[in-house]
XYZ file of C-alpha atoms in Angstrom:
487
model
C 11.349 8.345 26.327
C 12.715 7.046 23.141
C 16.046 5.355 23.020
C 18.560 7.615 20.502
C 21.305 6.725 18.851
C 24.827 8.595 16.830
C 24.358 11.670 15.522
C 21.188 11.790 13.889
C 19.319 10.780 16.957
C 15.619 9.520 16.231
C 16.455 10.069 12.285
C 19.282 7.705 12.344
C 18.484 4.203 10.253
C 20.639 2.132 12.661
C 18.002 2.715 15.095
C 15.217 1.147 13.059
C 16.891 -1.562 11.564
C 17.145 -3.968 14.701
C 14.904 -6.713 13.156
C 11.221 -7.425 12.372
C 8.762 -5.804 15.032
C 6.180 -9.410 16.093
C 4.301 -8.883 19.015
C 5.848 -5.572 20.236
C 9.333 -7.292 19.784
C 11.916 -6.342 17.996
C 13.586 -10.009 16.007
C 16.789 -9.389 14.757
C 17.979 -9.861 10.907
C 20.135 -8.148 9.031
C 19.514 -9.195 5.196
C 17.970 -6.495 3.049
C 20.274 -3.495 2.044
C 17.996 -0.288 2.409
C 19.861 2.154 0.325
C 20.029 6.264 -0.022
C 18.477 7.106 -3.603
C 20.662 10.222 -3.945
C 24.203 8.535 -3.682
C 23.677 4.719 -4.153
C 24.870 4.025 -0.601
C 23.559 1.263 1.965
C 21.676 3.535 4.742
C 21.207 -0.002 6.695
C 19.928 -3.571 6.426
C 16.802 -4.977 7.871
C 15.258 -8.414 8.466
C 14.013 -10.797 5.676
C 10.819 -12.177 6.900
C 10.100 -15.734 6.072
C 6.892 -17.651 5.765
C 7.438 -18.494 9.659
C 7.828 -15.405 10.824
C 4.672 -14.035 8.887
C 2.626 -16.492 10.629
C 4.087 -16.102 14.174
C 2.837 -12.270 13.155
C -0.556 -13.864 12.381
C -0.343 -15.532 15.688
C 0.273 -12.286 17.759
C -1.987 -10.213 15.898
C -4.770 -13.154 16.915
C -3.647 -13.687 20.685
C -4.345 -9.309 20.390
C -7.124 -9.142 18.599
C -10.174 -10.009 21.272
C -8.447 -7.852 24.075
C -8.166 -4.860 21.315
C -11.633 -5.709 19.625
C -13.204 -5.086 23.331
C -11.276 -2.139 23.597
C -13.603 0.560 24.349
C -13.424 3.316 21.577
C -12.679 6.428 23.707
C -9.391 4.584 24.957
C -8.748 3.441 21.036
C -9.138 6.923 20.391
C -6.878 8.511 22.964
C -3.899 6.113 21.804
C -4.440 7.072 18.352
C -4.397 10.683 19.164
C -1.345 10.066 21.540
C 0.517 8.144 18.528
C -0.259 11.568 16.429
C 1.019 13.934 19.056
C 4.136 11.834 18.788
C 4.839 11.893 15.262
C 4.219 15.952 15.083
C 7.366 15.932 18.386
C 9.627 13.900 15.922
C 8.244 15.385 12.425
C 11.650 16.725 11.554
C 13.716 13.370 12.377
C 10.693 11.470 10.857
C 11.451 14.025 7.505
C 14.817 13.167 7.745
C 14.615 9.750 8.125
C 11.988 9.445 4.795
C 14.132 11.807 2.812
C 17.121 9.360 3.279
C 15.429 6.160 2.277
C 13.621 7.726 -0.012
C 15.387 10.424 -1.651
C 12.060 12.944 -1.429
C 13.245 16.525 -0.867
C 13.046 17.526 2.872
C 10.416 19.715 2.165
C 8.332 16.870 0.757
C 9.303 14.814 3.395
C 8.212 17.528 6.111
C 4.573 17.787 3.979
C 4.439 14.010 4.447
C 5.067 13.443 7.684
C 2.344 15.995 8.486
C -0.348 14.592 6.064
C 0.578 11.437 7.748
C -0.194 12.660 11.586
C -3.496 14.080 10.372
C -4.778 10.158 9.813
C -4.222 9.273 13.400
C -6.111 12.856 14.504
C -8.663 12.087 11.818
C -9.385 8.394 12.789
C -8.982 9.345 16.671
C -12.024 11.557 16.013
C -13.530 8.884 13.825
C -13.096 6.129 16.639
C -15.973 7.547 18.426
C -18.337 7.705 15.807
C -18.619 4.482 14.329
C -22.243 4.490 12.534
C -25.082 2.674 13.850
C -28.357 2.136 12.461
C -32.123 1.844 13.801
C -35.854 1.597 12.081
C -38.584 -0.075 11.139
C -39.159 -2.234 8.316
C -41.621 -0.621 5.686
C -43.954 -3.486 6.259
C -44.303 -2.104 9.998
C -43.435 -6.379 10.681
C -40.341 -5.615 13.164
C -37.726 -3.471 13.531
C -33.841 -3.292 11.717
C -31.095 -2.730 13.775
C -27.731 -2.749 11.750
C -24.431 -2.270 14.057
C -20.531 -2.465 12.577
C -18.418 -4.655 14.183
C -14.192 -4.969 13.176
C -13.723 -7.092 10.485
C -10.919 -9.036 12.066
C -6.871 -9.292 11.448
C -5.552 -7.148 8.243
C -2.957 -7.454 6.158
C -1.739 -3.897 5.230
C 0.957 -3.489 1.881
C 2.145 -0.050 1.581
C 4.184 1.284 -1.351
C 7.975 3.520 -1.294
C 6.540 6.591 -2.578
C 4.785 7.711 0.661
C 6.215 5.398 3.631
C 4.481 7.340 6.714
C 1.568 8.711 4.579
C 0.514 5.121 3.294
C 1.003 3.090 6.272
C -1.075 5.784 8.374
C -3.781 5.739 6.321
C -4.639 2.079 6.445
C -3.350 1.957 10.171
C -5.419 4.372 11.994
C -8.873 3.287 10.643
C -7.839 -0.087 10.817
C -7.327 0.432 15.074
C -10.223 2.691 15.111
C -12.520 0.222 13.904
C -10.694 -2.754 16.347
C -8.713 -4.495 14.088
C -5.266 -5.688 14.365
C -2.780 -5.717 11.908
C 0.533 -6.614 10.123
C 2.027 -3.797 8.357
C 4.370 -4.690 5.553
C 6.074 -2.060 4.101
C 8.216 -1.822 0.821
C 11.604 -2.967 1.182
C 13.089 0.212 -0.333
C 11.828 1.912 2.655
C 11.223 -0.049 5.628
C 12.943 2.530 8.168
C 9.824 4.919 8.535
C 7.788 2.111 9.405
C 10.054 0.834 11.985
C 10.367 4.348 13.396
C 6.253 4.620 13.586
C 6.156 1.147 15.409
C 8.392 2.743 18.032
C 6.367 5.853 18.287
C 3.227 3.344 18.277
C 4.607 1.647 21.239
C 5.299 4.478 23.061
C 1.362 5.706 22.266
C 0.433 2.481 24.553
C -0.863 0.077 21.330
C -0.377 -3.027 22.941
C 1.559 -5.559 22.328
C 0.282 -7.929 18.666
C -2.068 -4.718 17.698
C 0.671 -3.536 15.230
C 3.267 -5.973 13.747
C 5.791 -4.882 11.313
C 7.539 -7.451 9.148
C 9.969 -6.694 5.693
C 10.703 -9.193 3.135
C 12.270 -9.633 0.000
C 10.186 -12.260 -1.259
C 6.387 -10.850 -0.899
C 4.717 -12.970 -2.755
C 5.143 -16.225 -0.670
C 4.683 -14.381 2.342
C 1.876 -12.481 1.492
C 0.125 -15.444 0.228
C 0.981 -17.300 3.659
C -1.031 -14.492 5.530
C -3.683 -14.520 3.218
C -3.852 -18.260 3.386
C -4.277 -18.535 6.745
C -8.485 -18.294 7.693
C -7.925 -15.968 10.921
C -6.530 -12.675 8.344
C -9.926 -11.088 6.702
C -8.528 -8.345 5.628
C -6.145 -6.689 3.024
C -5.519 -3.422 2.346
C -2.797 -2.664 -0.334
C -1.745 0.344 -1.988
C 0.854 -0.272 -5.104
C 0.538 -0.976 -8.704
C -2.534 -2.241 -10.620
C -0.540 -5.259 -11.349
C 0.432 -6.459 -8.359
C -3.196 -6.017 -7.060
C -4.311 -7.864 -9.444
C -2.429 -10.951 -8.224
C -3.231 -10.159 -5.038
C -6.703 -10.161 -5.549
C -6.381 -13.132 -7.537
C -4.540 -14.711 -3.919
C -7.225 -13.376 -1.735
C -10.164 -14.902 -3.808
C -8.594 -18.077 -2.344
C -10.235 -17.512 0.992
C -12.736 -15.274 0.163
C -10.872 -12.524 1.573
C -11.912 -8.745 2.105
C -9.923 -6.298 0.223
C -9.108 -2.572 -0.444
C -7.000 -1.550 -3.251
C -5.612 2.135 -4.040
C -3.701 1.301 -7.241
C -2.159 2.562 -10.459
C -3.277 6.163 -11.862
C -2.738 8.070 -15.437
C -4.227 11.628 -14.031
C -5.133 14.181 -16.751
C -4.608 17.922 -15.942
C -6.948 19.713 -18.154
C -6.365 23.663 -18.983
C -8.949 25.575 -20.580
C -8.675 29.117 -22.677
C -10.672 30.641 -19.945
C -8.168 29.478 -16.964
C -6.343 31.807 -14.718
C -2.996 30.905 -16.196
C -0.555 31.254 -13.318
C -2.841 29.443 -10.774
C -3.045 26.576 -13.277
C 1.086 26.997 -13.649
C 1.116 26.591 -10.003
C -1.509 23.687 -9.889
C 0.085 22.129 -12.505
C 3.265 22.488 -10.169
C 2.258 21.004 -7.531
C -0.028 17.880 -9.577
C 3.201 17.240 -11.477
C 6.135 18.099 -9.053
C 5.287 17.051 -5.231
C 7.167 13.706 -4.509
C 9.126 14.874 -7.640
C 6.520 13.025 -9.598
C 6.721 9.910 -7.900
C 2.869 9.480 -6.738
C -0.611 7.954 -7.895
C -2.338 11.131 -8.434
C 0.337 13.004 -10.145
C -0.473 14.840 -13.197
C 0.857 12.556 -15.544
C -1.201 13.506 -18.782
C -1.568 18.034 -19.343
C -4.526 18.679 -22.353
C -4.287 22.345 -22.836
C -7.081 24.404 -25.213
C -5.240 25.481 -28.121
C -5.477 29.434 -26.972
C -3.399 28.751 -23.786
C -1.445 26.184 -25.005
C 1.739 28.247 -26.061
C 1.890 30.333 -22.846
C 1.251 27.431 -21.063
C 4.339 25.297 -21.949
C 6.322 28.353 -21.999
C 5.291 29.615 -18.418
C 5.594 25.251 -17.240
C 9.006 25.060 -18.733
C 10.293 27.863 -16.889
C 9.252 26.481 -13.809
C 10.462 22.985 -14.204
C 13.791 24.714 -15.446
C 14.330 26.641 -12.467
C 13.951 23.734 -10.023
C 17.009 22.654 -8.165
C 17.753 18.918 -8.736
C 20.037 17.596 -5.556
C 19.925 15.485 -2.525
C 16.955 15.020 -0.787
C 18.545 15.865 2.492
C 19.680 19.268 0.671
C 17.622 21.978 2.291
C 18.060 23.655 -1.247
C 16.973 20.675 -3.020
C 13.521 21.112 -4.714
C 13.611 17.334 -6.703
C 15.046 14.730 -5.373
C 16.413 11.644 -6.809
C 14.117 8.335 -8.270
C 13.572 5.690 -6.062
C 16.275 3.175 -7.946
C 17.978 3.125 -11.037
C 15.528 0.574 -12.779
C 12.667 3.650 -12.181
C 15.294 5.985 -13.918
C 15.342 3.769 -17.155
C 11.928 3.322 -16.857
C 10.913 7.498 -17.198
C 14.172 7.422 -19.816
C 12.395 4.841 -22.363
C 8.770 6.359 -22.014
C 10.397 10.352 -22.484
C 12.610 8.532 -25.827
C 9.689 7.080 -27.107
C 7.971 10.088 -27.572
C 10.909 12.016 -28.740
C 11.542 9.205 -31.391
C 7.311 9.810 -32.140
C 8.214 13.513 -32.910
C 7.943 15.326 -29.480
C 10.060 18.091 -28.588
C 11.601 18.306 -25.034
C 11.702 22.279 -23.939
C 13.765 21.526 -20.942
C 15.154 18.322 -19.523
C 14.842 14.825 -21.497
C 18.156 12.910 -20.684
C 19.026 11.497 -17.782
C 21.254 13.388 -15.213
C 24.987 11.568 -14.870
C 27.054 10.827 -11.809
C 25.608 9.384 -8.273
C 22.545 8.532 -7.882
C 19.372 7.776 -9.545
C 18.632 10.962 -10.538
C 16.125 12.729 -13.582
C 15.801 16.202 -14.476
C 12.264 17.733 -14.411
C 11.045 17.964 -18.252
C 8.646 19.052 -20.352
C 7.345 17.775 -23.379
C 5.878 18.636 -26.324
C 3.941 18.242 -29.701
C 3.425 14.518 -28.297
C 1.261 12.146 -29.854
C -1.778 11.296 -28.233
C -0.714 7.940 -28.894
C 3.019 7.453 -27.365
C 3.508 4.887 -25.092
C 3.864 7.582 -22.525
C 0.387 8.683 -23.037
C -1.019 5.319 -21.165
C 1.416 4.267 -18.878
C 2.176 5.755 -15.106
C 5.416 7.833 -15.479
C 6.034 8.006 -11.643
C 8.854 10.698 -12.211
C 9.535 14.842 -13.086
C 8.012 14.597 -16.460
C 5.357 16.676 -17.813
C 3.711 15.746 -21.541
C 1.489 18.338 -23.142
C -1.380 17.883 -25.394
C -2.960 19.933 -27.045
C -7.082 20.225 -27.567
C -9.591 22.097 -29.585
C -13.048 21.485 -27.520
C -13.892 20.502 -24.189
C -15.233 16.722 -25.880
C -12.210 16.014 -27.178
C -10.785 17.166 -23.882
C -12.779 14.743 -22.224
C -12.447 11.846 -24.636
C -8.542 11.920 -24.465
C -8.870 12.643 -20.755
C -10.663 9.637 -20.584
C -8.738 7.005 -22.947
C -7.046 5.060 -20.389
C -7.849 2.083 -17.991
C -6.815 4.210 -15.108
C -9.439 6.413 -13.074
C -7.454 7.437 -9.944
C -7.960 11.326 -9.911
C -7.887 14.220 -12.480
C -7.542 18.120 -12.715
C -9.433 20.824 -14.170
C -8.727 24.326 -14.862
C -11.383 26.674 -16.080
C -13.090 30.225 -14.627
C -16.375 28.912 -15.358
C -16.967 26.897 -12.798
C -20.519 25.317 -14.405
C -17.706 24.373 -17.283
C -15.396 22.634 -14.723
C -18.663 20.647 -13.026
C -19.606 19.696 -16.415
C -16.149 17.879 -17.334
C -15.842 16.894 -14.152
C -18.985 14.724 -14.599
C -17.554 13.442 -17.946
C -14.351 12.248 -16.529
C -13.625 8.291 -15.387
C -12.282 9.317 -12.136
C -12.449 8.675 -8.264
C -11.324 12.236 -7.383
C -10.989 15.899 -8.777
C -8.901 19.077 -8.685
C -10.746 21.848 -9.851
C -8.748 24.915 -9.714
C -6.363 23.312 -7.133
C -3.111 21.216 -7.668
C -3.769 19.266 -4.568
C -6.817 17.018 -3.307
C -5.435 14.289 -0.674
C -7.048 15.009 2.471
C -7.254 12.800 5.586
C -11.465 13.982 6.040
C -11.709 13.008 2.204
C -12.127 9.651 0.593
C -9.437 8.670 -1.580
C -9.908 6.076 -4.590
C -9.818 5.536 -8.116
C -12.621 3.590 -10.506
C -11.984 1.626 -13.532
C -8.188 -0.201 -12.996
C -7.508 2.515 -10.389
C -8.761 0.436 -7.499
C -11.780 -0.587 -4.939
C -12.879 1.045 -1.893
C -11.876 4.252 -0.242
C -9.455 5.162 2.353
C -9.500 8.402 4.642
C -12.962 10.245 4.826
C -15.989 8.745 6.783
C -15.640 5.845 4.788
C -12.394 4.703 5.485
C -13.276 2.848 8.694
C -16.086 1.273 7.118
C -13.600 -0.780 5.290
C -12.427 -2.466 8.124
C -15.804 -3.010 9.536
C -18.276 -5.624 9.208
C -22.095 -4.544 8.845
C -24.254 -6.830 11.254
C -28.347 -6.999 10.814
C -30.640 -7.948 13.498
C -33.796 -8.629 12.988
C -35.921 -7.486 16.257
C -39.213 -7.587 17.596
C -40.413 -5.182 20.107
């Protein structure tokens, strides 16, 4: 069984803070602070990867990756499905452990963990049934045989906002499909990671399948990896402008890549909507992760007939939350990741105050310990504001208001971003109708909520390429090979 430590058992950071994890060992360093987001304290330190140590990581996910690649998929799948089994025995340490580094309430944390799980049950089942392809050629000349083989060694980059979630996702397709892969996770919260690789090991991935490396310099790094012709893949989830760069990197070598980035989601409301189930859409699109994720609501157009109840029933609700400690079993919102996020949210909510909006509740930062910011709503704010086109990644809702469903979609639609968007309407011929107007990779209609492991998830526009989770997820980490046959 798994080694525990203090008080906190599995959930304690001194536990997974031992060093980087390179070929299913564990390298000591002790270099980057990992701190608690609701009191400003040091939780831990972990290692610093160097350039070095990224490419010994290279090395041991190469010296795995035939042995793994020739893995036959029923035992890839049972290891995968073991690894899940795991997380759901430690999903209230794992909880723990995120809502520390993190700051998300526990009962975010708890939802995270098991969304998280589901991708190694998903992609167990998925391991299996890796597509195949057989016919003839319309000419009648010969026949096509198309099989998928793994695309090779991947680079994964996962963001704060989700640790388990994130890494999970690009993990288990990634070892369906055969691939190997180094995991690098944000420094802010390197601890879940660390805590998976343990659970992985203990699932039977062998040794150089996963490696798990932090770093406070991951640009050099990252660029070593990508540098180096025996890493085809990279999979990154984070902001538009860092994948930008790194797409920029991976050019270089002509490698593949995935990218879930940056989102500006609209949450439309209709006259004809049932008002309490969009007031508890709008809830959960605004307020899960307190805010802090790509597909949060970040943009509310509401029809002119609804609009007053609307922000009367929404400000209530964000009112009434309790703003505390993510580790607080009362807590509801949690803290920002880091201060520097907290005067981010505090410059776009002033600009729009300063443009003439009106905050109903909230609109100043909270004082004392922590990085903390009260949910709030705004409104009367210009369409315009700064707010209106840039990702607020925290508790605040803007609210627009509309007169017809075009100009509903035209506002919806005036941003570079096309991650996901909601809709709110009875008349569901209405809803499919905007929902075919909208720049988006993914809808809500009549549901606050659309991440599912069985679903594809990805943006269009500056939002992103490829898919993760779904059918298609594996596919990214495969390789489509044509023979040409004569029988």
């Amino acid at each position: 069984m798994l080694q525990t430590l203090g008080t906190r058992g599995f959930a304690d950071p001194a536990l997974h803070a031992e060093g980087l994890y390179i070929n299913c060992q564990w390298e000591k360093g002790q270099d980057i602070p990992v701190v608690d987001p609701s009191t400003g304290e040091v939780l831990a330190h972990v290692a610093d990867a160097g350039i070095d140590d990224a490419l010994r990581a290279v090395d041991a996910a190469h010296a795995a990756a035939a042995g793994w690649r020739a893995t036959p998929s029923r035992q890839r799948s049972e290891i995968l499905r073991r690894w899940f089994h795991l997380m759901t025995e430690h999903a209230d340490d794992l909880a723990m452990l995120i809502s520390l580094e993190n700051g998300k309430a526990l009962s975010d944390a708890r939802g995270e963990v098991g969304y998280a799980a589901e991708f190694f049950r998903w992609y167990a089942e998925e391991a299996t049934r890796i597509p195949g392809e057989y016919r003839p050629t319309p000419s009648g000349s010969h026949k096509i045989l198309v099989d998928h083989e793994p695309i090779g060694i991947s680079v994964l980059i996962t963001p704060w906002n989700f640790p388990a979630a994130m890494a999970t996702r690009k993990i288990g397709p990634a070892l369906a499909a055969g691939c190997t892969v180094i995991l690098k996770p944000a420094s802010e919260t390197p601890l879940t990671a660390y805590a998976m690789a343990r659970l992985g090991e203990e699932a039977g991935v062998p040794a150089g399948v996963v490696n798990v490396l932090t770093t406070r310099n991951p640009g050099p790094v990252v660029s070593a990896m990508l540098a180096d012709p025996r890493v085809r893949k990279l999979s990154f989830t984070g902001s538009t402008g860092v994948g930008r760069a790194l797409l920029a990197e991976a050019a270089k070598t002509v490698v593949s890549c995935s990218m879930e980035l940056g989102g500006n989601a609209p949450f439309l409301v209709f006259d004809d909507a049932d008002l309490d189930a969009a007031l508890d859409g709008a809830m959960i699109a605004k307020m899960r992760n307190a805010g802090e994720a790509c597909t949060a609501a970040n943009r509310f157009y509401v029809q002119a007939g609804i609009h007053d109840a609307f922000v009367d029933g929404l400000t209530k609700r964000m009112a009434s939350l309790k703003v505390g400690a993510g580790t607080d079993v009362a807590t509801q919102c949690g803290p920002m990741i880091t201060q520097k996020a907290v005067q981010k949210i505090d410059q776009l909510v002033s600009n729009a105050l300063q443009r003439g909006a009106r905050a109903t509740t909230g609109g100043k930062p909270r004082e004392g310990s922590g990085y903390f910011y009260p949910p709030t709503v705004l409104e009367n704010v210009p369409t315009d504001a700064d707010i209106a086109f840039e990702e607020i990644f925290g508790p605040v809702a803007p609210v627009y208001k509309f007169e017809t469903e075009e100009e509903a979609i035209r506002l919806a639609n005036d941003t570079e971003y096309g991650l996901a968007a909601y809709i709110y309407s009875r008349d569901l011929k209405r809803a499919m109708r905007v929902g075919k107007g909208l720049e988006s990779g993914m809808l809500g209609i009549n549901r606050g909520l659309m991440s599912d492991p069985a679903a594809p998830f990805g943006g269009v526009k500056q939002s992103g390429l490829g898919r993760e989770g779904g059918v298609t997820g594996i596919l990214e980490f495969m390789e489509a090979k044509y023979y040409a046959v004569d029988i």
